[in-house]
């Protein structure tokens, strides 16, 4: 069974949000914390913003940070919070998160005491 993501035409044609671009840019680690907090605030309560985050490939980056013990614990925690907010989205969003193996990665990371 194939599931289609329910992205409106404006989301498909819009430019990548600046904060998402910062989070996906390896050359801007000094800006990641401010950007992830902005993204967190954007996605809370907004399926449209959640879908955009998925569309632009933010989930793999967030999962990478959650797993990486060398990443600042505060950034790892914010990444987990954003993933949790994404998981409260509509069915299409949840299906995409499951397909990206979000659940096992988060469960594994929860057993790591350095993620607070």
PDB file of C-alpha atoms in Angstrom:
ATOM      1  CA  UNK A   1       0.000   0.000   0.000  1.00  0.00           C
ATOM      2  CA  UNK A   2       1.417   3.387  -0.994  1.00  0.00           C
ATOM      3  CA  UNK A   3       0.592   6.546   0.927  1.00  0.00           C
ATOM      4  CA  UNK A   4       0.709   9.968  -0.669  1.00  0.00           C
ATOM      5  CA  UNK A   5       1.883  12.914   1.382  1.00  0.00           C
ATOM      6  CA  UNK A   6      -0.800  15.565   1.632  1.00  0.00           C
ATOM      7  CA  UNK A   7       1.240  18.646   0.717  1.00  0.00           C
ATOM      8  CA  UNK A   8      -0.643  21.654  -0.596  1.00  0.00           C
ATOM      9  CA  UNK A   9       0.585  23.303  -3.798  1.00  0.00           C
ATOM     10  CA  UNK A  10       1.992  26.306  -1.921  1.00  0.00           C
ATOM     11  CA  UNK A  11       4.263  24.024   0.136  1.00  0.00           C
ATOM     12  CA  UNK A  12       5.515  22.235  -2.980  1.00  0.00           C
ATOM     13  CA  UNK A  13       6.515  25.419  -4.741  1.00  0.00           C
ATOM     14  CA  UNK A  14       7.760  27.510  -1.841  1.00  0.00           C
ATOM     15  CA  UNK A  15      11.417  28.104  -1.080  1.00  0.00           C
ATOM     16  CA  UNK A  16      13.035  26.211   1.737  1.00  0.00           C
ATOM     17  CA  UNK A  17      12.408  28.038   5.017  1.00  0.00           C
ATOM     18  CA  UNK A  18      15.621  29.781   6.167  1.00  0.00           C
ATOM     19  CA  UNK A  19      15.768  27.973   9.517  1.00  0.00           C
ATOM     20  CA  UNK A  20      15.428  24.569   7.848  1.00  0.00           C
ATOM     21  CA  UNK A  21      18.211  25.543   5.440  1.00  0.00           C
ATOM     22  CA  UNK A  22      20.444  26.436   8.393  1.00  0.00           C
ATOM     23  CA  UNK A  23      19.766  23.096  10.073  1.00  0.00           C
ATOM     24  CA  UNK A  24      20.654  21.211   6.895  1.00  0.00           C
ATOM     25  CA  UNK A  25      23.876  23.189   6.409  1.00  0.00           C
ATOM     26  CA  UNK A  26      26.959  21.557   7.960  1.00  0.00           C
ATOM     27  CA  UNK A  27      28.831  24.874   7.683  1.00  0.00           C
ATOM     28  CA  UNK A  28      26.540  26.686  10.137  1.00  0.00           C
ATOM     29  CA  UNK A  29      26.745  24.812  13.477  1.00  0.00           C
ATOM     30  CA  UNK A  30      26.874  28.082  15.431  1.00  0.00           C
ATOM     31  CA  UNK A  31      23.383  28.889  14.134  1.00  0.00           C
ATOM     32  CA  UNK A  32      21.793  25.462  14.681  1.00  0.00           C
ATOM     33  CA  UNK A  33      20.434  26.072  18.184  1.00  0.00           C
ATOM     34  CA  UNK A  34      18.608  29.270  17.316  1.00  0.00           C
ATOM     35  CA  UNK A  35      17.289  27.700  14.097  1.00  0.00           C
ATOM     36  CA  UNK A  36      16.043  24.508  15.750  1.00  0.00           C
ATOM     37  CA  UNK A  37      14.148  26.498  18.373  1.00  0.00           C
ATOM     38  CA  UNK A  38      12.533  28.549  15.590  1.00  0.00           C
ATOM     39  CA  UNK A  39      11.608  25.366  13.699  1.00  0.00           C
ATOM     40  CA  UNK A  40      10.228  23.844  16.899  1.00  0.00           C
ATOM     41  CA  UNK A  41       7.999  26.883  17.367  1.00  0.00           C
ATOM     42  CA  UNK A  42       6.918  26.727  13.717  1.00  0.00           C
ATOM     43  CA  UNK A  43       5.931  23.054  13.678  1.00  0.00           C
ATOM     44  CA  UNK A  44       4.044  23.012  16.968  1.00  0.00           C
ATOM     45  CA  UNK A  45       0.371  22.973  16.009  1.00  0.00           C
ATOM     46  CA  UNK A  46       0.942  23.362  12.272  1.00  0.00           C
ATOM     47  CA  UNK A  47       0.594  20.360   9.971  1.00  0.00           C
ATOM     48  CA  UNK A  48       1.607  22.597   7.069  1.00  0.00           C
ATOM     49  CA  UNK A  49       4.936  23.412   8.730  1.00  0.00           C
ATOM     50  CA  UNK A  50       5.390  19.762   9.693  1.00  0.00           C
ATOM     51  CA  UNK A  51       4.856  18.702   6.076  1.00  0.00           C
ATOM     52  CA  UNK A  52       7.356  21.303   4.876  1.00  0.00           C
ATOM     53  CA  UNK A  53       9.955  19.998   7.312  1.00  0.00           C
ATOM     54  CA  UNK A  54       9.438  16.494   5.948  1.00  0.00           C
ATOM     55  CA  UNK A  55       9.456  17.694   2.350  1.00  0.00           C
ATOM     56  CA  UNK A  56      12.819  19.410   2.752  1.00  0.00           C
ATOM     57  CA  UNK A  57      14.448  16.401   4.427  1.00  0.00           C
ATOM     58  CA  UNK A  58      14.789  17.656   7.978  1.00  0.00           C
ATOM     59  CA  UNK A  59      13.950  14.331   9.660  1.00  0.00           C
ATOM     60  CA  UNK A  60      17.191  12.517   8.733  1.00  0.00           C
ATOM     61  CA  UNK A  61      19.203  15.474  10.094  1.00  0.00           C
ATOM     62  CA  UNK A  62      17.244  15.469  13.355  1.00  0.00           C
ATOM     63  CA  UNK A  63      17.693  11.716  13.715  1.00  0.00           C
ATOM     64  CA  UNK A  64      21.409  12.092  13.021  1.00  0.00           C
ATOM     65  CA  UNK A  65      21.702  14.584  15.880  1.00  0.00           C
ATOM     66  CA  UNK A  66      19.624  12.498  18.286  1.00  0.00           C
ATOM     67  CA  UNK A  67      21.943   9.543  17.691  1.00  0.00           C
ATOM     68  CA  UNK A  68      25.247  11.453  17.767  1.00  0.00           C
ATOM     69  CA  UNK A  69      26.660  11.489  21.297  1.00  0.00           C
ATOM     70  CA  UNK A  70      29.228  14.113  20.223  1.00  0.00           C
ATOM     71  CA  UNK A  71      26.470  16.661  19.567  1.00  0.00           C
ATOM     72  CA  UNK A  72      25.608  19.112  22.343  1.00  0.00           C
ATOM     73  CA  UNK A  73      22.959  17.559  24.637  1.00  0.00           C
ATOM     74  CA  UNK A  74      20.736  20.642  24.371  1.00  0.00           C
ATOM     75  CA  UNK A  75      20.678  20.418  20.567  1.00  0.00           C
ATOM     76  CA  UNK A  76      19.991  16.673  20.743  1.00  0.00           C
ATOM     77  CA  UNK A  77      17.105  17.316  23.107  1.00  0.00           C
ATOM     78  CA  UNK A  78      15.638  20.024  20.872  1.00  0.00           C
ATOM     79  CA  UNK A  79      15.902  17.643  17.909  1.00  0.00           C
ATOM     80  CA  UNK A  80      13.961  15.015  19.874  1.00  0.00           C
ATOM     81  CA  UNK A  81      11.319  17.603  20.793  1.00  0.00           C
ATOM     82  CA  UNK A  82      10.862  18.586  17.132  1.00  0.00           C
ATOM     83  CA  UNK A  83      10.531  14.914  16.181  1.00  0.00           C
ATOM     84  CA  UNK A  84       7.920  14.500  18.918  1.00  0.00           C
ATOM     85  CA  UNK A  85       5.981  17.461  17.580  1.00  0.00           C
ATOM     86  CA  UNK A  86       6.158  16.041  14.060  1.00  0.00           C
ATOM     87  CA  UNK A  87       4.739  12.773  15.414  1.00  0.00           C
ATOM     88  CA  UNK A  88       1.630  14.657  16.529  1.00  0.00           C
ATOM     89  CA  UNK A  89       0.853  15.514  12.914  1.00  0.00           C
ATOM     90  CA  UNK A  90      -1.698  13.970  10.593  1.00  0.00           C
ATOM     91  CA  UNK A  91      -1.609  10.348   9.453  1.00  0.00           C
ATOM     92  CA  UNK A  92       0.540  11.103   6.393  1.00  0.00           C
ATOM     93  CA  UNK A  93       3.174  12.703   8.598  1.00  0.00           C
ATOM     94  CA  UNK A  94       3.197   9.798  11.051  1.00  0.00           C
ATOM     95  CA  UNK A  95       3.501   7.276   8.212  1.00  0.00           C
ATOM     96  CA  UNK A  96       6.494   9.168   6.820  1.00  0.00           C
ATOM     97  CA  UNK A  97       8.157   9.199  10.247  1.00  0.00           C
ATOM     98  CA  UNK A  98       7.662   5.454  10.580  1.00  0.00           C
ATOM     99  CA  UNK A  99       9.097   4.912   7.095  1.00  0.00           C
ATOM    100  CA  UNK A 100      12.171   6.932   8.060  1.00  0.00           C
ATOM    101  CA  UNK A 101      12.782   4.570  11.022  1.00  0.00           C
ATOM    102  CA  UNK A 102      12.192   7.347  13.548  1.00  0.00           C
ATOM    103  CA  UNK A 103      10.707   5.113  16.243  1.00  0.00           C
ATOM    104  CA  UNK A 104      13.639   2.687  16.726  1.00  0.00           C
ATOM    105  CA  UNK A 105      16.171   5.522  16.649  1.00  0.00           C
ATOM    106  CA  UNK A 106      14.272   7.498  19.294  1.00  0.00           C
ATOM    107  CA  UNK A 107      13.783   4.426  21.474  1.00  0.00           C
ATOM    108  CA  UNK A 108      17.489   3.628  21.295  1.00  0.00           C
ATOM    109  CA  UNK A 109      18.347   7.228  22.155  1.00  0.00           C
ATOM    110  CA  UNK A 110      15.982   7.254  25.142  1.00  0.00           C
ATOM    111  CA  UNK A 111      18.141   4.605  26.768  1.00  0.00           C
ATOM    112  CA  UNK A 112      21.116   6.961  26.545  1.00  0.00           C
ATOM    113  CA  UNK A 113      21.205   8.940  29.781  1.00  0.00           C
ATOM    114  CA  UNK A 114      23.097  11.849  28.196  1.00  0.00           C
ATOM    115  CA  UNK A 115      19.968  12.895  26.246  1.00  0.00           C
ATOM    116  CA  UNK A 116      18.142  15.246  28.621  1.00  0.00           C
TER     117      UNK A 116
END
